[in-house]
Coordinates of C-alpha atoms and ligand atoms in Angstrom, one line a residue:
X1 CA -5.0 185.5 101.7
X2 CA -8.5 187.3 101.9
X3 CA -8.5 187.8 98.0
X4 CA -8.1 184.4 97.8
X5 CA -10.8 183.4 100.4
X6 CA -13.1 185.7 98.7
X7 CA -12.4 184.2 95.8
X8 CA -13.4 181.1 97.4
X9 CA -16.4 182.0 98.9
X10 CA -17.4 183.4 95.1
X11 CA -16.5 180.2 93.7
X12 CA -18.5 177.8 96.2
X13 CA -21.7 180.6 96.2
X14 CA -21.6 179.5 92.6
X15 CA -21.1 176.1 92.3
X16 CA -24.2 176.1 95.1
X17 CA -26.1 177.9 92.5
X18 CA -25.5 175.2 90.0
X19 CA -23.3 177.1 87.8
X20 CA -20.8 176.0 86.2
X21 CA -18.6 173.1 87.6
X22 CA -15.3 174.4 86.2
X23 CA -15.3 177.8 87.9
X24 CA -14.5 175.3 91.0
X25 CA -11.9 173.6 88.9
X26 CA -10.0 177.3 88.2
X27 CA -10.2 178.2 91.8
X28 CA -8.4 175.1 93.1
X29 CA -6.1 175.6 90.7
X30 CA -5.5 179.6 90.9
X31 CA -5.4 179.2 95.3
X32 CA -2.0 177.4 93.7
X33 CA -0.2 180.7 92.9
X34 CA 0.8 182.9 95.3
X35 CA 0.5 185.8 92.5
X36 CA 0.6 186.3 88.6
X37 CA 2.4 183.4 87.4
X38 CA 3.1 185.1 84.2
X39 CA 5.6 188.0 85.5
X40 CA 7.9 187.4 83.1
X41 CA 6.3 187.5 80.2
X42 CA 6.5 185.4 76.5
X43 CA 9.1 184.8 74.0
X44 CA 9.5 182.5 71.1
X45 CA 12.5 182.3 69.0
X46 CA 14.3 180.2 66.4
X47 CA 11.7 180.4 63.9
X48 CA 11.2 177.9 60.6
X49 CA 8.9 177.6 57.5
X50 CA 7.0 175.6 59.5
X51 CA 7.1 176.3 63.1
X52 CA 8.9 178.4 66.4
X53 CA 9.9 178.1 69.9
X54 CA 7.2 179.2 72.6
X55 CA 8.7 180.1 75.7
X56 CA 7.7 181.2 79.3
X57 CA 7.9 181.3 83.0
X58 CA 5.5 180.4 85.9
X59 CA 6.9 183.0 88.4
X60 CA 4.5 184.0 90.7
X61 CA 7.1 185.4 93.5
X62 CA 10.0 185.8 90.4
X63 CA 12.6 188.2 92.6
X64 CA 12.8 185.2 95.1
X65 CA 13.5 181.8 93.3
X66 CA 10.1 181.9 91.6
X67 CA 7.5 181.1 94.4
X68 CA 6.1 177.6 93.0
X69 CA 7.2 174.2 95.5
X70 CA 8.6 171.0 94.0
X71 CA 5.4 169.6 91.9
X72 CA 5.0 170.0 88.2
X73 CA 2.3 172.3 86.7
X74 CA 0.6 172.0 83.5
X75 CA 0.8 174.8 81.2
X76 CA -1.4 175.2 77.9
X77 CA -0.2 176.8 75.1
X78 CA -2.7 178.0 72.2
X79 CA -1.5 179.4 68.8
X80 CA -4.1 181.7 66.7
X81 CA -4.8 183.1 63.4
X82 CA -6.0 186.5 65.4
X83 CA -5.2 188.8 68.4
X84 CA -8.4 187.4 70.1
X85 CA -7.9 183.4 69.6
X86 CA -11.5 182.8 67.7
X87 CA -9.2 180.8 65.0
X88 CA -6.9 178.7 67.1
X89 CA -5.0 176.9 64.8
X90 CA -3.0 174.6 67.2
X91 CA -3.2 173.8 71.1
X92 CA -1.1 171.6 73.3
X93 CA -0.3 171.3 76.7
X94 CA 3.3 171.4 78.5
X95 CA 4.6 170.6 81.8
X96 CA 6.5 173.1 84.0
X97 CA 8.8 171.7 86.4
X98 CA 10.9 173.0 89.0
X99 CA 14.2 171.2 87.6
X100 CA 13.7 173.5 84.8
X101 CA 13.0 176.5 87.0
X102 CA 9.2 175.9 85.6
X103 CA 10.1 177.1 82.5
X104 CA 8.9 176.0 79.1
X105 CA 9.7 175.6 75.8
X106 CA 7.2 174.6 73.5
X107 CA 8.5 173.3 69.6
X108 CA 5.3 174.5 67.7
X109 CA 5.5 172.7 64.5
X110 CA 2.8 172.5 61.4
X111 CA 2.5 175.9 60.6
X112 CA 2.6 177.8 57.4
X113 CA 5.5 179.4 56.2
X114 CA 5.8 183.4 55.9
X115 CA 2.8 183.7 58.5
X116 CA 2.3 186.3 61.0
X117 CA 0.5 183.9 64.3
X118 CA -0.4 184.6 68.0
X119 CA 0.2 183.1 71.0
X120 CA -0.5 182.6 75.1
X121 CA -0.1 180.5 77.6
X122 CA -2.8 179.8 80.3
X123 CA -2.4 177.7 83.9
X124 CA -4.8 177.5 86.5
X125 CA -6.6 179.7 85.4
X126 CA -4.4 182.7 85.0
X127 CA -3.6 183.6 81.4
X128 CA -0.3 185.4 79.6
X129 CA 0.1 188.2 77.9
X130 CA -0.5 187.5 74.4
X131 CA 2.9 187.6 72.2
X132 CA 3.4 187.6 68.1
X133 CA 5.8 185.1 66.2
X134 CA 6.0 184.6 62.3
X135 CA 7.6 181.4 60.1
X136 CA 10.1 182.0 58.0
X137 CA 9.6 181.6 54.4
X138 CA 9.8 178.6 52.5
X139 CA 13.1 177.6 50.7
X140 CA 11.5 178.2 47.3
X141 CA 10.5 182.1 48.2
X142 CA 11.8 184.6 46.1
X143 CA 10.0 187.8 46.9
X144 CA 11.0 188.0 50.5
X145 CA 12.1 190.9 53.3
X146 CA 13.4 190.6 56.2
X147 CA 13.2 193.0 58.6
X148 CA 15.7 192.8 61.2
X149 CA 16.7 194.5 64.3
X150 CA 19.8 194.1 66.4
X151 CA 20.9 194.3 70.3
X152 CA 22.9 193.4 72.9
X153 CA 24.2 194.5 76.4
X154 CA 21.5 195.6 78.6
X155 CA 22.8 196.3 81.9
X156 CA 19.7 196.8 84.3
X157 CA 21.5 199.3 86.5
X158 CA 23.1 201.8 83.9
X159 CA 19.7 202.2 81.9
X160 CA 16.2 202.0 81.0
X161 CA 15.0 199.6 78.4
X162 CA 13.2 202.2 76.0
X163 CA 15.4 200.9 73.0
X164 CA 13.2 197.7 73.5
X165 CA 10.0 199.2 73.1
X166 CA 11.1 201.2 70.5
X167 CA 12.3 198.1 68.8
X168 CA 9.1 196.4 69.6
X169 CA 7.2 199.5 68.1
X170 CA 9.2 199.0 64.6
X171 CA 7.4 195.2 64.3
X172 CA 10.4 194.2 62.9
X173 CA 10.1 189.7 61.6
X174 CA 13.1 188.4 64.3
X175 CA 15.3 190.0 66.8
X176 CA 18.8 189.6 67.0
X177 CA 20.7 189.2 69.9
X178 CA 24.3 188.9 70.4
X179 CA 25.1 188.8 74.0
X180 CA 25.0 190.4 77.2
X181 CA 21.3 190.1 78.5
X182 CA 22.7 190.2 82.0
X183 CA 25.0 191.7 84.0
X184 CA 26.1 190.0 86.7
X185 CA 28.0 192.9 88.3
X186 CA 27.5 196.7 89.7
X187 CA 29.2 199.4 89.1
X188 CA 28.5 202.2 92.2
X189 CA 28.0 205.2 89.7
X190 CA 25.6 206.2 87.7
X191 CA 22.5 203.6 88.3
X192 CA 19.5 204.4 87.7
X193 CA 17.8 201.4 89.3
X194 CA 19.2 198.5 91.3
X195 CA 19.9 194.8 90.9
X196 CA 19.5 194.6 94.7
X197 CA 21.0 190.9 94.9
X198 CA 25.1 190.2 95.2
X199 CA 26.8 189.1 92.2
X200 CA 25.0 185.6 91.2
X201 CA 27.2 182.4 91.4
X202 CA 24.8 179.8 92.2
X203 CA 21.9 178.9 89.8
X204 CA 19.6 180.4 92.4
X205 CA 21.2 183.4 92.1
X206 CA 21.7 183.7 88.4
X207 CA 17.7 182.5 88.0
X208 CA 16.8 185.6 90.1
X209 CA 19.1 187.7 88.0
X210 CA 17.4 186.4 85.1
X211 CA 13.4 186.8 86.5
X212 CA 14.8 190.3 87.6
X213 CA 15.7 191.5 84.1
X214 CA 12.9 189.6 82.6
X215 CA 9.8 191.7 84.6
X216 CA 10.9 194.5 82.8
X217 CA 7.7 195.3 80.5
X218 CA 9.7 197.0 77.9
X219 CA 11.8 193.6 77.1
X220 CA 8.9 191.8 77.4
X221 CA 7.4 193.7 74.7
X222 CA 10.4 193.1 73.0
X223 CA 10.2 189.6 73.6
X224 CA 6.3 189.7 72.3
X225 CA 7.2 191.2 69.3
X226 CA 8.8 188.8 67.4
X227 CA 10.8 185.5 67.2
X228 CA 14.4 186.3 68.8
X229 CA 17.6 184.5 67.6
X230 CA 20.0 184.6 70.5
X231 CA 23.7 183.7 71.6
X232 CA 25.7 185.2 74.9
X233 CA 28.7 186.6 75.6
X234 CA 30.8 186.9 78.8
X235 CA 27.8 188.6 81.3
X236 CA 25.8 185.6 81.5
X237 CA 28.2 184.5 83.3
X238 CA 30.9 186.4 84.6
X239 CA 32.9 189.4 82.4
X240 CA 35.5 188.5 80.2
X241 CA 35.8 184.7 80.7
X242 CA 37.3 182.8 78.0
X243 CA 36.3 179.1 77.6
X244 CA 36.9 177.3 80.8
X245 CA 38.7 180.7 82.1
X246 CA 37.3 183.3 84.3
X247 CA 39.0 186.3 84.8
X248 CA 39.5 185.6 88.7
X249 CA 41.0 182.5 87.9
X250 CA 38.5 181.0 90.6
X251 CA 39.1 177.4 90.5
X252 CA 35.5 176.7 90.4
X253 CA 34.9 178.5 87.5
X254 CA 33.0 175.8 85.6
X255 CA 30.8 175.0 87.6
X256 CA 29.9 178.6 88.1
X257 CA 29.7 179.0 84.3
X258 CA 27.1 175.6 84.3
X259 CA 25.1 177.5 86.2
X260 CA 25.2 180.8 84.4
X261 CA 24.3 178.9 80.9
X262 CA 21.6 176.7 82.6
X263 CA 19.7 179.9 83.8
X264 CA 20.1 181.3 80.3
X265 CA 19.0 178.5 78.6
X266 CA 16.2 178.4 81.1
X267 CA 15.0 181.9 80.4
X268 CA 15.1 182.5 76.6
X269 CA 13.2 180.7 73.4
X270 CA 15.8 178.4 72.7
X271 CA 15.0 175.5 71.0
X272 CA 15.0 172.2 73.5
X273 CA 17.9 170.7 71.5
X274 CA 20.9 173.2 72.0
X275 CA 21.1 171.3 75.2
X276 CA 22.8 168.0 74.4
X277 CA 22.9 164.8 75.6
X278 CA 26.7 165.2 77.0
X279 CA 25.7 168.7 78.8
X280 CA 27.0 170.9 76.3
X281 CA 24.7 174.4 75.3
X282 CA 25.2 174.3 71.7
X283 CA 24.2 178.1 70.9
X284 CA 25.9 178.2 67.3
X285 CA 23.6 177.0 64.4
X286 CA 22.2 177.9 61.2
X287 CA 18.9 180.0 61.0
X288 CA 17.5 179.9 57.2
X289 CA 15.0 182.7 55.6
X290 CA 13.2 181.7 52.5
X291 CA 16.1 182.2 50.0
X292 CA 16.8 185.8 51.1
X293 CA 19.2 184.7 53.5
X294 CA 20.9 182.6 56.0
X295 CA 21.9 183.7 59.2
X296 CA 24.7 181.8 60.9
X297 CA 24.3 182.4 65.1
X298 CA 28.2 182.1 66.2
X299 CA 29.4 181.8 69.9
X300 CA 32.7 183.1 70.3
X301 CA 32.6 182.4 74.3
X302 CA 32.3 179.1 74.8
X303 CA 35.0 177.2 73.1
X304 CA 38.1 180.0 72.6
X305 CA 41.2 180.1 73.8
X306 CA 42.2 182.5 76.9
X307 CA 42.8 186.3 76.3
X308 CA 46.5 186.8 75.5
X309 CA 48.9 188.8 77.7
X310 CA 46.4 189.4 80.7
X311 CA 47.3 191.5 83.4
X312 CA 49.4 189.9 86.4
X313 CA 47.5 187.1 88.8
X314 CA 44.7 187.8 86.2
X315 CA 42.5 186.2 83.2
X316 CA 40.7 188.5 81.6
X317 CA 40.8 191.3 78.7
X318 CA 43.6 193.7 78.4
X319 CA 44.8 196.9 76.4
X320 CA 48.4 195.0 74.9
X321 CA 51.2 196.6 72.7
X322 CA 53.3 195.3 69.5
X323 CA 54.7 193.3 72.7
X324 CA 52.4 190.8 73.2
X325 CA 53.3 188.5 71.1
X326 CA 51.1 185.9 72.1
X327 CA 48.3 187.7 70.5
X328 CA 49.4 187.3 67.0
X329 CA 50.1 183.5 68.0
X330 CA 49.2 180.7 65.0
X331 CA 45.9 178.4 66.3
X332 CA 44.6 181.0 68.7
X333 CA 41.0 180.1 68.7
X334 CA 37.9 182.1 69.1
X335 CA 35.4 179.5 67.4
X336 CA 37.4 176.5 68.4
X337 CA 37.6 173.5 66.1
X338 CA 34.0 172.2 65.8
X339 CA 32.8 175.2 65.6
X340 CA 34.8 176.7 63.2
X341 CA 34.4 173.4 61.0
X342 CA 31.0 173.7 61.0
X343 CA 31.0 176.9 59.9
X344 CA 33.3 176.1 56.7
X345 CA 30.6 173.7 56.0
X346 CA 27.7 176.1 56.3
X347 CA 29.5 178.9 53.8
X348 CA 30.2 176.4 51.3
X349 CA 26.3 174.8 51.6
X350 CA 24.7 178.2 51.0
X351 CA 23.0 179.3 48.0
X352 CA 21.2 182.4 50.2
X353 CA 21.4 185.4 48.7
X354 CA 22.7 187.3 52.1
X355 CA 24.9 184.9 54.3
X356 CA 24.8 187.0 57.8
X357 CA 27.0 185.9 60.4
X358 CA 25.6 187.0 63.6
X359 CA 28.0 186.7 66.4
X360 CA 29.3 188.6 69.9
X361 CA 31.7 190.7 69.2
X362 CA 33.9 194.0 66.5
X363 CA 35.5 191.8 64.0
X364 CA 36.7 195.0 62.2
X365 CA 40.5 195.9 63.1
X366 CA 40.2 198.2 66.0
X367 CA 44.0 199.1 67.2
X368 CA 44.7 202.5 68.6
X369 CA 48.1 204.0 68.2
X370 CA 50.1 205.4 70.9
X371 CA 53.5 206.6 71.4
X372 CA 54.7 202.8 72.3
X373 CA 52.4 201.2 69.1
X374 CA 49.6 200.1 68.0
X375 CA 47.6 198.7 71.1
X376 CA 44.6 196.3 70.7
X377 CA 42.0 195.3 73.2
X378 CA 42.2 191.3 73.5
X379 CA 38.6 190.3 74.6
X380 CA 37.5 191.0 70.7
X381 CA 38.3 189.7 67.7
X382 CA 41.7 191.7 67.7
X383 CA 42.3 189.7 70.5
X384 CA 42.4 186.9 68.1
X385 CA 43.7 187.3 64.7
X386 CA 44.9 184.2 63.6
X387 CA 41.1 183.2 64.1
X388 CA 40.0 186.0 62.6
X389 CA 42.2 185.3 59.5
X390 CA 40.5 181.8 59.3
X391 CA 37.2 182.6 59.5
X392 CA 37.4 185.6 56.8
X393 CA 39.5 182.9 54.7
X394 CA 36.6 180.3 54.8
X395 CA 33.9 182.8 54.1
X396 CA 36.1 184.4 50.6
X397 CA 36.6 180.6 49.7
X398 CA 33.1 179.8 50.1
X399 CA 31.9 182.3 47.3
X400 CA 29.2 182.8 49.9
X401 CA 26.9 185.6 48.5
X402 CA 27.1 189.1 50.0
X403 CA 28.2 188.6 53.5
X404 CA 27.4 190.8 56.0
X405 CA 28.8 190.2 60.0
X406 CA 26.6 191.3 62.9
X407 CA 27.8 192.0 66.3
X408 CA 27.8 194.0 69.9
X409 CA 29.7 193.9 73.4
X410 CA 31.7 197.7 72.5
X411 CA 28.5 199.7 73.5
X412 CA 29.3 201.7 70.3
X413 CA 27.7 202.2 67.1
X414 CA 31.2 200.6 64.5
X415 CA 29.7 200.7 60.7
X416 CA 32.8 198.8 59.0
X417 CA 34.4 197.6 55.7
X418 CA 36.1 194.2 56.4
X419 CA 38.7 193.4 53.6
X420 CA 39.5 189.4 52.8
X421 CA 43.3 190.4 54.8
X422 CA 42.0 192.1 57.5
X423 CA 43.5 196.0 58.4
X424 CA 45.1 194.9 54.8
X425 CA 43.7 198.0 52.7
X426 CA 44.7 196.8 49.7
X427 CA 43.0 193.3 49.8
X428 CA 39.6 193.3 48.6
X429 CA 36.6 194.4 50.4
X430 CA 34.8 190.9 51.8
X431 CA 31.6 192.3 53.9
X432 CA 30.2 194.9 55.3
X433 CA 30.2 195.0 59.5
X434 CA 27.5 196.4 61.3
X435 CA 28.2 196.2 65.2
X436 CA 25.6 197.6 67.4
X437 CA 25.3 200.1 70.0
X438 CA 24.1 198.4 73.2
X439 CA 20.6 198.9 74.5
X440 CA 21.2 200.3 78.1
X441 CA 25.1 199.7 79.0
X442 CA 26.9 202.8 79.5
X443 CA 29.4 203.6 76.4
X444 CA 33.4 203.7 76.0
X445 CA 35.4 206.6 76.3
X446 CA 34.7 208.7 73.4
X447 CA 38.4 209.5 72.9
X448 CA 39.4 206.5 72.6
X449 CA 36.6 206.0 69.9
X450 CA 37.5 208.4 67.9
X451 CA 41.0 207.8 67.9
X452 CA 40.1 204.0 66.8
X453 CA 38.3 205.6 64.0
X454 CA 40.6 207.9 62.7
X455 CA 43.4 205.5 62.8
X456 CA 41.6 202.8 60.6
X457 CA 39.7 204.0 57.6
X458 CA 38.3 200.6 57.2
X459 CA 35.6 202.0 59.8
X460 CA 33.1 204.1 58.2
X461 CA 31.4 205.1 61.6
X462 CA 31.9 205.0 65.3
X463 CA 30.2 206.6 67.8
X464 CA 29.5 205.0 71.5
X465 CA 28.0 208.1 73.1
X466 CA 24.5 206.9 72.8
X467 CA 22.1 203.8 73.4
X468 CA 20.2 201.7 71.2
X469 CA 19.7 198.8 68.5
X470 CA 19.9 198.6 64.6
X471 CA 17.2 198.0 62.0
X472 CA 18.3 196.2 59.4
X473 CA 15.8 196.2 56.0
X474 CA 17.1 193.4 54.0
X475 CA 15.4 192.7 50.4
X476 CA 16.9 190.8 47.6
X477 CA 18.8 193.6 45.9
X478 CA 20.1 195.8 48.9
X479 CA 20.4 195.7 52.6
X480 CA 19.8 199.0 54.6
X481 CA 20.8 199.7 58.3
X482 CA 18.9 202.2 60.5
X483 CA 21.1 203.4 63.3
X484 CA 18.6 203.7 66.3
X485 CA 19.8 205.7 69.0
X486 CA 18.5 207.0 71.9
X487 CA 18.3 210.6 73.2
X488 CA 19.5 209.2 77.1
X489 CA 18.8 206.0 78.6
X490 CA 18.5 207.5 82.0
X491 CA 15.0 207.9 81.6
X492 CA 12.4 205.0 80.5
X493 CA 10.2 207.1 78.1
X494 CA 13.3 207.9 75.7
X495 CA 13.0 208.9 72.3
X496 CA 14.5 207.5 69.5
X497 CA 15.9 208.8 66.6
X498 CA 17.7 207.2 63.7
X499 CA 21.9 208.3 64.1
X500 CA 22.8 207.3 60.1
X501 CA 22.1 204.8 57.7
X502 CA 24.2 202.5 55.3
X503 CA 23.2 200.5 52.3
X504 CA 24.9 197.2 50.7
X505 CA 24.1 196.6 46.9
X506 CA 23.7 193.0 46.6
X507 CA 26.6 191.9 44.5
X508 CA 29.1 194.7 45.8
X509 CA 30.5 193.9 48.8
X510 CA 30.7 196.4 51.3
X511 CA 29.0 199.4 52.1
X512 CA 27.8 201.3 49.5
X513 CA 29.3 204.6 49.1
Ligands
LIG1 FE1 28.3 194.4 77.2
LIG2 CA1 30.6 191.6 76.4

């Protein structure tokens, strides 16, 4: 309050003065926010030749619900040729309203492909940090790169965020991510800060969990980098749900899971139509650069069937046996029907020369022999073969050009060779796999890691004992991924260093020896 009244008192000594009319203007409109309304930074995301999202937040209080009453606020949005907006090259104004949390999402449209712009958002006199976004290249490019880097699962309590500024530091064009940019549960041990707030359920909840993760200035350079692509997993809402299925088997899961994806969608640069008119948060879609490549965004969440073989009174993930026969089961989904469909369609439409399929989860075979078998973890893909069969059957049919599949959720580093009959050695190599580490979530039992490795020479590399994302340096003849690991995540100023890197050789699928 007295910052504000001096503020006032400044204001009126200066409109008495004469000067200036629309200092008074500013003041009004700044005695509106009861602090920064920016706390939670920029983002854009899903990127064109011709435009990207804009996205932010007017949070002034955003650990409590956000701080801002009912009314709508006006938001202006500026786009510039430079870092200091002397060459604004489009402007516009949005409306933040509290159904939508007062987020917004600006389409920015009419820009020129392959282009490096700036951005920031001003209201009531406050302004945002200033972020970066880039177009894509036109269709009829043929010189292009794409630097791009890779993350997922970013637990706020088991780590620091360095990988993000590290990522942020490597300017990379887009940012991948493939789930997991909340947690929506604790574990007592080893935090090293707190989300201080009970498990969310309601949207309130989840759009404090949300503004929590959000203030962190290392994701939101991260954010300000570059244009993100992004899809969930299961911690947006609740761990290891499966379509209408959580792992409790509360019977109010769905509307639980409505909330959870309506705070998402409220808090990253997705465009305005994922939402459709029935209610659904289409996340899966096509993302297209220049001719280099075409990146197809999965979710494997949403639509699949429930995890075979759970534990007793459960839902849920589970470690199963050559017993489980469900899991081997024909028409066990992980795409579901439209989805998948869609897909077919996309592989057979594209003439890129790198068709990336950038989804949630290991699709490389990952079983682990034991004295009673071979035992597979159902939450991933070898939770769902039969699916997994499908997909890799569309993609060989398709002829698509050097496929590569992206992915997260193990908190491991799994550099992989997938073969057109999966954990089939002898069928032909397909694509290469490159499933990242996760930024701060604490990593599997290395045991067990090794023992997946050494039991399946289709994967190349696994190691889950450190933090961190993956560059990925695609040009038209080869494709090379950085592995970026940390040296701990227990501590915010981190360094990175680069664990091994693997090349594909446009034309020879897999990794190159
Ligand atoms: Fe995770
Ligand atoms: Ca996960």
């Amino acid at each position: 309050m007295p910052d504000r009244r001096v503020f006032l008192r400044r204001a009126l000594a200066l409109a008495a003065s004469g000067f200036l009319a629309p200092a008074i203007a500013r003041a009004r409109s700044r005695a509106r926010f009861s602090g920064y309304p920016f706390s939670l930074g920029v983002a854009s995301g899903s990127p064109t030749a011709t435009g990207f999202v804009l996205w932010t937040r007017l949070a002034p209080e955003p650990l409590s619900g956000g701080g801002l009453g009912p009314e709508s606020i006006e938001v202006r949005w500026e786009i510039a040729d430079d870092e200091k907006f002397s060459r604004v090259v489009k402007r516009g104004t949005a409306s933040a309203d509290a159904s939508r949390a007062h987020a917004v999402h600006v389409e920015a449209e009419g820009l020129e492909p392959a282009r490096w712009y700036h951005y920031r958002f001003t209201s009531g006199g406050e302004a945002s940090a200033v972020g970066r976004a880039r177009t894509a290249p036109g269709a009829g490019a043929g010189d292009e790169r794409l630097q791009l880097a890779l993350g997922s699962c970013q637990h706020y309590e088991q780590g620091y965020f360095a990988a993000h500024r590290h990522l942020a530091a490597e300017s990379p064009d887009l940012v991948a991510f493939v789930g997991d940019y909340i947690y929506e549960s604790s574990r007592r041990s080893g935090r090293v800060r707190e989300h201080r707030t009970p498990e969310p359920r309601t949207l309130a909840q989840y759009r404090d969990r949300y503004a929590l993760y959000k203030t962190d200035a290392d994701l939101q350079a991260a954010h300000a980098c570059a244009p993100w692509l992004v899809t969930w997993d299961d911690h947006e809402v609740a761990n290891d749900y499966a379509g209408d299925r959580g792992q409790d088997l509360d019977p109010g899961f769905l509307a639980r899971r409505a909330a959870g994806y309506r705070a998402c969608f409220e808090h990253l640069p997705f465009r305005p139509s994922v939402l459709r008119p029935d209610g659904e948060y289409r996340l899966y879609g096509t993302h297209a650069w220049g001719a280099l490549a075409s990146l197809f965004v999965l979710d494997d969440r949403q639509y699949r069937a429930h995890q075979a073989c759970p534990r007793r009174s459960r839902g849920g993930s589970n470690v199963v046996g050559p017993d489980c026969e469900e899991r081997t089961r024909e028409g066990r989904t992980m795409l579901g029907a439209a989805q998948q469909r869609w897909l077919d369609g996309e592989f057979e439409a594209s003439k890129s020369r790198w068709n990336l399929i950038v989804q949630q989860t290991l699709m490389a075979p990952a079983g682990r022999p034991t004295a009673g078998g071979v035992q597979h973890w159902t939450d991933g893909w070898d939770g769902y073969p039969w699916a997994r069969a499908r997909l890799l059957e569309s993609l060989a049919r398709s002829g698509a050009a050097n496929p590569v599949v992206l992915g997260g959720d193990v908190h491991a580093n799994y550099v992989a060779n997938l073969h057109a009959r999966p954990g089939d050695a002898r069928s032909p190599v397909l694509a290469a796999e490159f499933c990242g580490t996760s930024i701060s979530s604490s990593g599997p039992n290395p045991k067990v890691v090794a023992a997946i490795r050494d039991a399946n020479p289709h994967i190349v590399h696994a190691d889950g004992s450190r933090r961190g994302y993956v560059m990925l340096d695609i040009g038209r003849e080869r494709l090379e991924a950085r592995l970026r690991v940390l040296d701990t995540a227990a501590r915010a100023d981190a360094a990175v260093s680069t664990a091994a890197t693997f090349a594909v050789i446009a034309g020879r699928p897999g990794l190159a020896a």
